[in-house]
PDB file of C-alpha atoms and ligand atoms in Angstrom:
ATOM      1  CA  MET T1236       0.162  -0.052  -0.006  1.00 57.00           C
ATOM      2  CA  PHE T1237       1.044   3.348  -0.665  1.00 74.00           C
ATOM      3  CA  THR T1238       1.813   5.699   1.926  1.00 85.00           C
ATOM      4  CA  CYS T1239       4.303   8.368   2.923  1.00 88.00           C
ATOM      5  CA  ASN T1240       5.122  10.752   5.281  1.00 91.00           C
ATOM      6  CA  LEU T1241       5.643  14.320   4.206  1.00 92.00           C
ATOM      7  CA  THR T1242       6.022  15.744   8.157  1.00 92.00           C
ATOM      8  CA  ASP T1243       4.642  15.367  11.616  1.00 93.00           C
ATOM      9  CA  GLU T1244       1.348  16.428  10.455  1.00 96.00           C
ATOM     10  CA  THR T1245       1.003  15.647   6.598  1.00 97.00           C
ATOM     11  CA  GLU T1246       0.884  12.373   4.779  1.00 97.00           C
ATOM     12  CA  LEU T1247       0.222  10.732   1.512  1.00 97.00           C
ATOM     13  CA  ARG T1248      -1.962   7.602   1.328  1.00 96.00           C
ATOM     14  CA  LEU T1249      -3.743   5.503  -1.360  1.00 96.00           C
ATOM     15  CA  LEU T1250      -7.429   6.045  -1.673  1.00 97.00           C
ATOM     16  CA  GLU T1251      -9.284   3.293  -0.338  1.00 97.00           C
ATOM     17  CA  ILE T1252     -12.869   2.858  -0.483  1.00 97.00           C
ATOM     18  CA  ARG T1253     -13.343   3.697   3.300  1.00 97.00           C
ATOM     19  CA  HIS T1254     -12.631   7.527   2.329  1.00 97.00           C
ATOM     20  CA  ALA T1255     -15.558   7.921  -0.212  1.00 98.00           C
ATOM     21  CA  GLU T1256     -17.359  10.246   1.612  1.00 98.00           C
ATOM     22  CA  ALA T1257     -14.396  12.608   2.865  1.00 98.00           C
ATOM     23  CA  LEU T1258     -13.313  12.660  -0.646  1.00 98.00           C
ATOM     24  CA  TYR T1259     -16.665  13.353  -1.776  1.00 98.00           C
ATOM     25  CA  LEU T1260     -17.619  16.304   1.240  1.00 98.00           C
ATOM     26  CA  LEU T1261     -14.374  17.352   0.468  1.00 98.00           C
ATOM     27  CA  THR T1262     -14.905  17.719  -3.469  1.00 98.00           C
ATOM     28  CA  THR T1263     -18.089  19.810  -2.768  1.00 97.00           C
ATOM     29  CA  SER T1264     -17.229  21.847  -0.417  1.00 97.00           C
ATOM     30  CA  SER T1265     -14.524  22.891  -2.723  1.00 97.00           C
ATOM     31  CA  SER T1266     -16.467  22.748  -6.319  1.00 96.00           C
ATOM     32  CA  ALA T1267     -16.088  26.728  -6.434  1.00 95.00           C
ATOM     33  CA  HIS T1268     -12.252  26.682  -6.621  1.00 94.00           C
ATOM     34  CA  LEU T1269     -11.364  23.956  -8.333  1.00 97.00           C
ATOM     35  CA  ARG T1270     -13.852  23.163 -11.350  1.00 95.00           C
ATOM     36  CA  GLU T1271     -12.342  26.423 -13.005  1.00 95.00           C
ATOM     37  CA  TRP T1272      -9.796  24.228 -14.310  1.00 97.00           C
ATOM     38  CA  LEU T1273     -10.969  20.749 -13.152  1.00 97.00           C
ATOM     39  CA  PRO T1274     -14.777  20.497 -15.113  1.00 95.00           C
ATOM     40  CA  TRP T1275     -15.149  16.384 -14.046  1.00 95.00           C
ATOM     41  CA  VAL T1276     -16.259  18.468 -10.342  1.00 96.00           C
ATOM     42  CA  ASP T1277     -19.518  19.256 -11.722  1.00 95.00           C
ATOM     43  CA  HIS T1278     -19.772  15.191 -12.291  1.00 95.00           C
ATOM     44  CA  ILE T1279     -19.238  14.442  -8.508  1.00 97.00           C
ATOM     45  CA  ASN T1280     -23.131  14.410  -7.376  1.00 96.00           C
ATOM     46  CA  HIS T1281     -23.356  11.069  -4.902  1.00 97.00           C
ATOM     47  CA  VAL T1282     -20.699   9.852  -3.033  1.00 98.00           C
ATOM     48  CA  ALA T1283     -20.569   7.042  -5.274  1.00 98.00           C
ATOM     49  CA  ASP T1284     -19.009   9.208  -7.733  1.00 98.00           C
ATOM     50  CA  SER T1285     -16.530   9.590  -5.122  1.00 98.00           C
ATOM     51  CA  ARG T1286     -16.240   5.746  -4.571  1.00 98.00           C
ATOM     52  CA  ALA T1287     -15.997   5.055  -8.666  1.00 97.00           C
ATOM     53  CA  PHE T1288     -12.897   7.578  -8.333  1.00 97.00           C
ATOM     54  CA  ILE T1289     -11.444   5.751  -5.771  1.00 97.00           C
ATOM     55  CA  GLU T1290     -12.157   2.348  -7.594  1.00 97.00           C
ATOM     56  CA  SER T1291     -10.418   3.845 -10.702  1.00 96.00           C
ATOM     57  CA  GLY T1292      -7.690   4.295  -8.972  1.00 96.00           C
ATOM     58  CA  LEU T1293      -7.229   0.923  -7.223  1.00 96.00           C
ATOM     59  CA  LYS T1294      -7.756  -0.599 -10.328  1.00 96.00           C
ATOM     60  CA  GLN T1295      -4.988   1.169 -11.435  1.00 95.00           C
ATOM     61  CA  PHE T1296      -2.348   0.595  -8.542  1.00 96.00           C
ATOM     62  CA  THR T1297      -3.876  -3.169  -9.102  1.00 95.00           C
ATOM     63  CA  HIS T1298      -2.342  -2.828 -12.591  1.00 96.00           C
ATOM     64  CA  GLN T1299       0.672  -0.947 -11.755  1.00 95.00           C
ATOM     65  CA  ASP T1300      -0.335   1.939 -13.783  1.00 96.00           C
ATOM     66  CA  GLY T1301      -0.687   4.689 -11.510  1.00 94.00           C
ATOM     67  CA  PHE T1302      -2.776   5.309  -8.761  1.00 94.00           C
ATOM     68  CA  HIS T1303      -4.735   7.747  -6.287  1.00 95.00           C
ATOM     69  CA  ALA T1304      -3.492   9.015  -2.966  1.00 97.00           C
ATOM     70  CA  GLY T1305      -4.851  11.263  -0.684  1.00 98.00           C
ATOM     71  CA  ILE T1306      -2.801  14.445   1.210  1.00 98.00           C
ATOM     72  CA  TRP T1307      -3.849  14.048   4.698  1.00 97.00           C
ATOM     73  CA  HIS T1308      -3.267  17.207   6.986  1.00 97.00           C
ATOM     74  CA  ARG T1309      -3.499  17.120  10.459  1.00 97.00           C
ATOM     75  CA  GLY T1310      -6.454  13.521  10.019  1.00 95.00           C
ATOM     76  CA  GLN T1311      -7.955  15.341   7.422  1.00 97.00           C
ATOM     77  CA  LEU T1312      -8.752  14.810   3.806  1.00 98.00           C
ATOM     78  CA  ALA T1313      -6.963  18.142   2.148  1.00 98.00           C
ATOM     79  CA  GLY T1314      -6.326  17.176  -1.455  1.00 98.00           C
ATOM     80  CA  VAL T1315      -5.547  14.444  -4.064  1.00 98.00           C
ATOM     81  CA  ILE T1316      -2.604  13.846  -5.990  1.00 98.00           C
ATOM     82  CA  GLY T1317      -1.940  10.870  -8.264  1.00 97.00           C
ATOM     83  CA  LEU T1318      -0.249   9.615 -11.425  1.00 96.00           C
ATOM     84  CA  HIS T1319      -2.015   9.567 -14.782  1.00 94.00           C
ATOM     85  CA  GLY T1320      -1.467   5.931 -15.919  1.00 95.00           C
ATOM     86  CA  ILE T1321       2.540   4.991 -16.544  1.00 97.00           C
ATOM     87  CA  HIS T1322       4.026   4.087 -19.773  1.00 98.00           C
ATOM     88  CA  TRP T1323       5.943   1.515 -19.006  1.00 97.00           C
ATOM     89  CA  GLY T1324       7.777   1.182 -22.844  1.00 97.00           C
ATOM     90  CA  ASN T1325       9.110   4.403 -22.521  1.00 98.00           C
ATOM     91  CA  ARG T1326       9.641   4.534 -18.814  1.00 98.00           C
ATOM     92  CA  SER T1327       7.127   7.910 -18.284  1.00 98.00           C
ATOM     93  CA  THR T1328       4.069   9.241 -16.567  1.00 98.00           C
ATOM     94  CA  SER T1329       2.259  12.684 -15.347  1.00 98.00           C
ATOM     95  CA  ILE T1330       1.151  13.917 -12.568  1.00 98.00           C
ATOM     96  CA  GLY T1331      -1.984  15.560 -11.382  1.00 98.00           C
ATOM     97  CA  TYR T1332      -3.423  16.975  -7.986  1.00 98.00           C
ATOM     98  CA  TRP T1333      -5.774  19.448  -6.573  1.00 98.00           C
ATOM     99  CA  ILE T1334      -6.305  20.658  -3.170  1.00 98.00           C
ATOM    100  CA  GLY T1335      -9.645  22.002  -1.122  1.00 98.00           C
ATOM    101  CA  ASP T1336      -9.429  25.307  -1.096  1.00 96.00           C
ATOM    102  CA  ARG T1337      -9.295  25.864   2.876  1.00 96.00           C
ATOM    103  CA  PHE T1338      -6.310  23.764   2.492  1.00 97.00           C
ATOM    104  CA  GLU T1339      -4.241  26.453  -0.225  1.00 97.00           C
ATOM    105  CA  GLY T1340      -0.977  28.379   0.356  1.00 97.00           C
ATOM    106  CA  LYS T1341       0.243  26.365   2.891  1.00 97.00           C
ATOM    107  CA  GLY T1342       2.884  24.042   0.529  1.00 97.00           C
ATOM    108  CA  LEU T1343       1.020  21.091   1.177  1.00 98.00           C
ATOM    109  CA  VAL T1344       1.052  20.225  -2.553  1.00 98.00           C
ATOM    110  CA  THR T1345       4.275  21.147  -3.504  1.00 98.00           C
ATOM    111  CA  MET T1346       5.374  18.882  -0.659  1.00 97.00           C
ATOM    112  CA  ALA T1347       3.129  15.959  -2.109  1.00 97.00           C
ATOM    113  CA  THR T1348       4.234  16.503  -5.645  1.00 98.00           C
ATOM    114  CA  LYS T1349       7.732  16.508  -4.104  1.00 97.00           C
ATOM    115  CA  ALA T1350       7.426  13.263  -3.051  1.00 96.00           C
ATOM    116  CA  LEU T1351       5.614  11.427  -5.549  1.00 97.00           C
ATOM    117  CA  VAL T1352       8.866  12.407  -8.029  1.00 97.00           C
ATOM    118  CA  HIS T1353      10.915  10.764  -5.600  1.00 96.00           C
ATOM    119  CA  HIS T1354       8.413   7.712  -5.777  1.00 95.00           C
ATOM    120  CA  CYS T1355       8.667   7.662 -10.176  1.00 97.00           C
ATOM    121  CA  PHE T1356      12.729   7.950 -10.076  1.00 97.00           C
ATOM    122  CA  ASP T1357      13.718   5.797  -6.681  1.00 96.00           C
ATOM    123  CA  GLU T1358      11.137   3.459  -6.873  1.00 95.00           C
ATOM    124  CA  LEU T1359       9.282   2.691 -10.007  1.00 96.00           C
ATOM    125  CA  ASN T1360      12.851   3.632 -11.882  1.00 97.00           C
ATOM    126  CA  LEU T1361      10.943   5.616 -14.496  1.00 98.00           C
ATOM    127  CA  GLU T1362      12.895   8.167 -16.832  1.00 98.00           C
ATOM    128  CA  ARG T1363      10.386  11.024 -17.419  1.00 98.00           C
ATOM    129  CA  VAL T1364       7.611  12.636 -15.231  1.00 98.00           C
ATOM    130  CA  GLU T1365       5.489  15.449 -16.471  1.00 98.00           C
ATOM    131  CA  ILE T1366       3.159  17.492 -15.288  1.00 98.00           C
ATOM    132  CA  ARG T1367       0.888  19.725 -18.047  1.00 98.00           C
ATOM    133  CA  VAL T1368      -0.872  22.805 -16.249  1.00 98.00           C
ATOM    134  CA  ALA T1369      -3.226  25.334 -18.402  1.00 98.00           C
ATOM    135  CA  THR T1370      -1.146  28.768 -19.551  1.00 98.00           C
ATOM    136  CA  GLY T1371      -3.656  30.797 -17.239  1.00 97.00           C
ATOM    137  CA  ASN T1372      -3.254  28.546 -13.900  1.00 98.00           C
ATOM    138  CA  PRO T1373      -0.092  30.292 -12.497  1.00 98.00           C
ATOM    139  CA  ARG T1374      -1.198  28.631  -8.977  1.00 98.00           C
ATOM    140  CA  SER T1375      -0.382  24.997 -10.665  1.00 98.00           C
ATOM    141  CA  GLN T1376       2.701  26.285 -12.842  1.00 98.00           C
ATOM    142  CA  ALA T1377       4.193  27.329  -9.295  1.00 98.00           C
ATOM    143  CA  ILE T1378       4.948  23.626  -8.445  1.00 98.00           C
ATOM    144  CA  PRO T1379       6.554  22.261 -11.507  1.00 98.00           C
ATOM    145  CA  LYS T1380       8.807  25.398 -11.312  1.00 98.00           C
ATOM    146  CA  ARG T1381       9.438  25.506  -8.085  1.00 98.00           C
ATOM    147  CA  LEU T1382      10.228  21.837  -7.777  1.00 98.00           C
ATOM    148  CA  GLY T1383      13.031  22.403 -10.994  1.00 97.00           C
ATOM    149  CA  PHE T1384      10.864  21.060 -13.912  1.00 98.00           C
ATOM    150  CA  THR T1385      12.112  22.167 -16.920  1.00 98.00           C
ATOM    151  CA  GLU T1386       9.352  24.064 -19.179  1.00 98.00           C
ATOM    152  CA  GLU T1387       9.469  22.677 -22.677  1.00 98.00           C
ATOM    153  CA  GLY T1388       6.293  24.379 -24.600  1.00 98.00           C
ATOM    154  CA  ILE T1389       2.918  24.683 -24.575  1.00 98.00           C
ATOM    155  CA  LEU T1390       0.357  22.807 -26.499  1.00 98.00           C
ATOM    156  CA  ARG T1391      -1.974  24.488 -28.181  1.00 98.00           C
ATOM    157  CA  HIS T1392      -5.905  24.196 -27.226  1.00 98.00           C
ATOM    158  CA  ALA T1393      -5.022  21.148 -25.440  1.00 98.00           C
ATOM    159  CA  GLU T1394      -7.993  21.001 -23.732  1.00 97.00           C
ATOM    160  CA  TYR T1395     -11.674  22.054 -24.322  1.00 96.00           C
ATOM    161  CA  LEU T1396     -12.998  23.938 -21.022  1.00 96.00           C
ATOM    162  CA  TYR T1397     -17.105  24.517 -21.246  1.00 94.00           C
ATOM    163  CA  ASP T1398     -16.621  26.876 -23.851  1.00 95.00           C
ATOM    164  CA  HIS T1399     -13.514  27.585 -25.229  1.00 96.00           C
ATOM    165  CA  TYR T1400     -10.152  25.746 -25.832  1.00 97.00           C
ATOM    166  CA  VAL T1401      -6.929  26.230 -23.354  1.00 98.00           C
ATOM    167  CA  ASP T1402      -3.586  25.996 -24.110  1.00 98.00           C
ATOM    168  CA  HIS T1403      -1.183  23.774 -21.702  1.00 98.00           C
ATOM    169  CA  ILE T1404       2.380  24.357 -20.849  1.00 98.00           C
ATOM    170  CA  VAL T1405       4.382  20.992 -20.462  1.00 98.00           C
ATOM    171  CA  TYR T1406       6.846  20.407 -17.888  1.00 98.00           C
ATOM    172  CA  SER T1407       9.272  17.834 -17.409  1.00 98.00           C
ATOM    173  CA  LYS T1408      12.013  16.529 -14.928  1.00 98.00           C
ATOM    174  CA  LEU T1409      13.946  13.741 -16.391  1.00 98.00           C
ATOM    175  CA  ALA T1410      15.657  10.769 -14.037  1.00 97.00           C
ATOM    176  CA  ASP T1411      19.564  12.266 -14.628  1.00 96.00           C
ATOM    177  CA  GLU T1412      18.298  15.301 -13.303  1.00 96.00           C
ATOM    178  CA  HIS T1413      17.086  14.555  -9.800  1.00 93.00           C
ATOM    179  CA  GLN T1414      18.832  14.820  -7.474  1.00 76.00           C
TER     180      GLN T1414
HETATM  181  C1  COA R 500      -3.148  24.182  -8.000  1.00 82.12           C
HETATM  182  C2  COA R 500      -3.138  23.704  -6.509  1.00 82.12           C
HETATM  183  C3  COA R 500      -3.232  22.829  -6.078  1.00 82.12           C
HETATM  184  C4  COA R 500      -1.902  25.127  -5.738  1.00 82.12           C
HETATM  185  O1  COA R 500      -2.303  24.937  -4.626  1.00 82.12           O
HETATM  186  P1  COA R 500      -1.110  25.870  -3.356  1.00 82.12           P
HETATM  187  O2  COA R 500      -1.331  25.362  -1.929  1.00 82.12           O
HETATM  188  O3  COA R 500      -1.089  27.185  -4.242  1.00 82.12           O
HETATM  189  O4  COA R 500       0.267  25.152  -3.788  1.00 82.12           O
HETATM  190  P2  COA R 500       1.383  24.528  -2.723  1.00 82.12           P
HETATM  191  O5  COA R 500       0.378  23.448  -1.412  1.00 82.12           O
HETATM  192  O6  COA R 500       2.385  24.205  -2.989  1.00 82.12           O
HETATM  193  O7  COA R 500       1.138  25.843  -1.988  1.00 82.12           O
HETATM  194  C5  COA R 500       1.923  26.745  -2.202  1.00 82.12           C
HETATM  195  C6  COA R 500       1.487  27.968  -1.719  1.00 82.12           C
HETATM  196  O8  COA R 500       2.117  27.803   0.009  1.00 82.12           O
HETATM  197  C7  COA R 500       3.360  28.734   0.217  1.00 82.12           C
HETATM  198  N1  COA R 500       3.977  27.758   1.186  1.00 82.12           N
HETATM  199  C8  COA R 500       4.223  27.633   2.043  1.00 82.12           C
HETATM  200  N2  COA R 500       5.167  26.798   2.926  1.00 82.12           N
HETATM  201  C9  COA R 500       5.454  26.181   1.779  1.00 82.12           C
HETATM  202  C10 COA R 500       6.687  25.366   2.131  1.00 82.12           C
HETATM  203  N3  COA R 500       7.136  24.839   2.763  1.00 82.12           N
HETATM  204  N4  COA R 500       6.926  24.906   0.344  1.00 82.12           N
HETATM  205  C11 COA R 500       6.095  25.322  -0.122  1.00 82.12           C
HETATM  206  N5  COA R 500       5.521  26.660  -0.598  1.00 82.12           N
HETATM  207  C12 COA R 500       4.963  26.980   0.924  1.00 82.12           C
HETATM  208  C13 COA R 500       3.858  29.126  -1.066  1.00 82.12           C
HETATM  209  O9  COA R 500       4.204  30.417  -0.586  1.00 82.12           O
HETATM  210  C14 COA R 500       2.717  29.401  -2.046  1.00 82.12           C
HETATM  211  O10 COA R 500       1.564  30.058  -1.337  1.00 82.12           O
HETATM  212  P3  COA R 500       1.644  31.401  -2.285  1.00 82.12           P
HETATM  213  O11 COA R 500       0.220  30.696  -3.362  1.00 82.12           O
HETATM  214  O12 COA R 500       0.603  32.710  -1.814  1.00 82.12           O
HETATM  215  O13 COA R 500       2.475  31.897  -2.894  1.00 82.12           O
HETATM  216  C15 COA R 500      -4.480  24.451  -6.065  1.00 82.12           C
HETATM  217  O14 COA R 500      -4.221  26.052  -6.651  1.00 82.12           O
HETATM  218  C16 COA R 500      -6.109  23.995  -6.877  1.00 82.12           C
HETATM  219  O15 COA R 500      -5.959  22.716  -6.382  1.00 82.12           O
HETATM  220  N6  COA R 500      -6.298  24.862  -7.763  1.00 82.12           N
HETATM  221  C17 COA R 500      -7.183  24.127  -8.559  1.00 82.12           C
HETATM  222  C18 COA R 500      -7.044  22.712  -8.993  1.00 82.12           C
HETATM  223  C19 COA R 500      -5.965  22.758  -9.921  1.00 82.12           C
HETATM  224  O16 COA R 500      -5.823  24.270 -10.653  1.00 82.12           O
HETATM  225  N7  COA R 500      -5.272  21.556 -10.430  1.00 82.12           N
HETATM  226  C20 COA R 500      -4.321  21.925 -10.720  1.00 82.12           C
HETATM  227  C21 COA R 500      -4.095  21.610 -12.481  1.00 82.12           C
HETATM  228  S1  COA R 500      -3.167  21.547 -13.573  1.00 82.12           S
END
C-alpha cells in the first residue's frame, strides 16, 4: 500500500473505498474553487461518484498503472495527487493534483509532488515525469517551477474547458535531473 509521511502533520496515503465520503465532502465543499480548472467536478453529485473515482485508482494500482493518493493534513483529507497512468515502454508518467480551498497556500501540494517525484524515480525507476498545466493557471505552474522541472513548450488548444479551448504548458523532469 502506498503511504508516505511528508511531515509530522501531513502524509500521502493511497485512497481506499472507505475514504469515499471524505473525498465527496472535500470535493463538493471546494467545487467553486476546483471547477475553474477541473471540469469533472460538475459530475460529482453523489458519494458513489467519489467511490467510482477511488475504484478506478485502485484498479490502476493493481495493474501498476499509477494510483490516486489522498493528501492528509492533521488527520483530514486535504487534496488528491496521482499518476495519470504509467507508460512502461517509455518509462514515463504524468502527475495531477488538487487541494481543497481551505488547505491552499500551505505548501502541501509542492511537498506531495516532491514526494511523488521521488517515488517515480527512486522506486518505480521511471525516466520521465511530466506535469501539464493550463497557461492561465499560475498557482499550478508554480509547483513544477519550484521543483526544478523544465518548461518544454506549449500544447495549443490541448483541452476544451466548458466553452473554450485552453493551451497547456508541458513541464518535465528526467531521471538524471533528479538530485
Ligand atoms: C493548483 C493548486 C493545487 C495549488 O495549490 P497551492 O496551495 O497554491 O500549492 P502549494 O500547496 O504548493 O502551496 C504553495 C503556497 O504555499 C506557500 N508555502 C508555504 N509553505 C511552503 C512550503 N514549505 N513549500 C512551498 N510553498 C509553501 C507558498 O508560498 C505558496 O503560497 P502563495 O501561493 O501565496 O505564493 C490549487 O490552487 C488547486 O487545487 N487549484 C484548483 C485545481 C487545479 O488547478 N489543479 C491543477 C490542475 S493542473
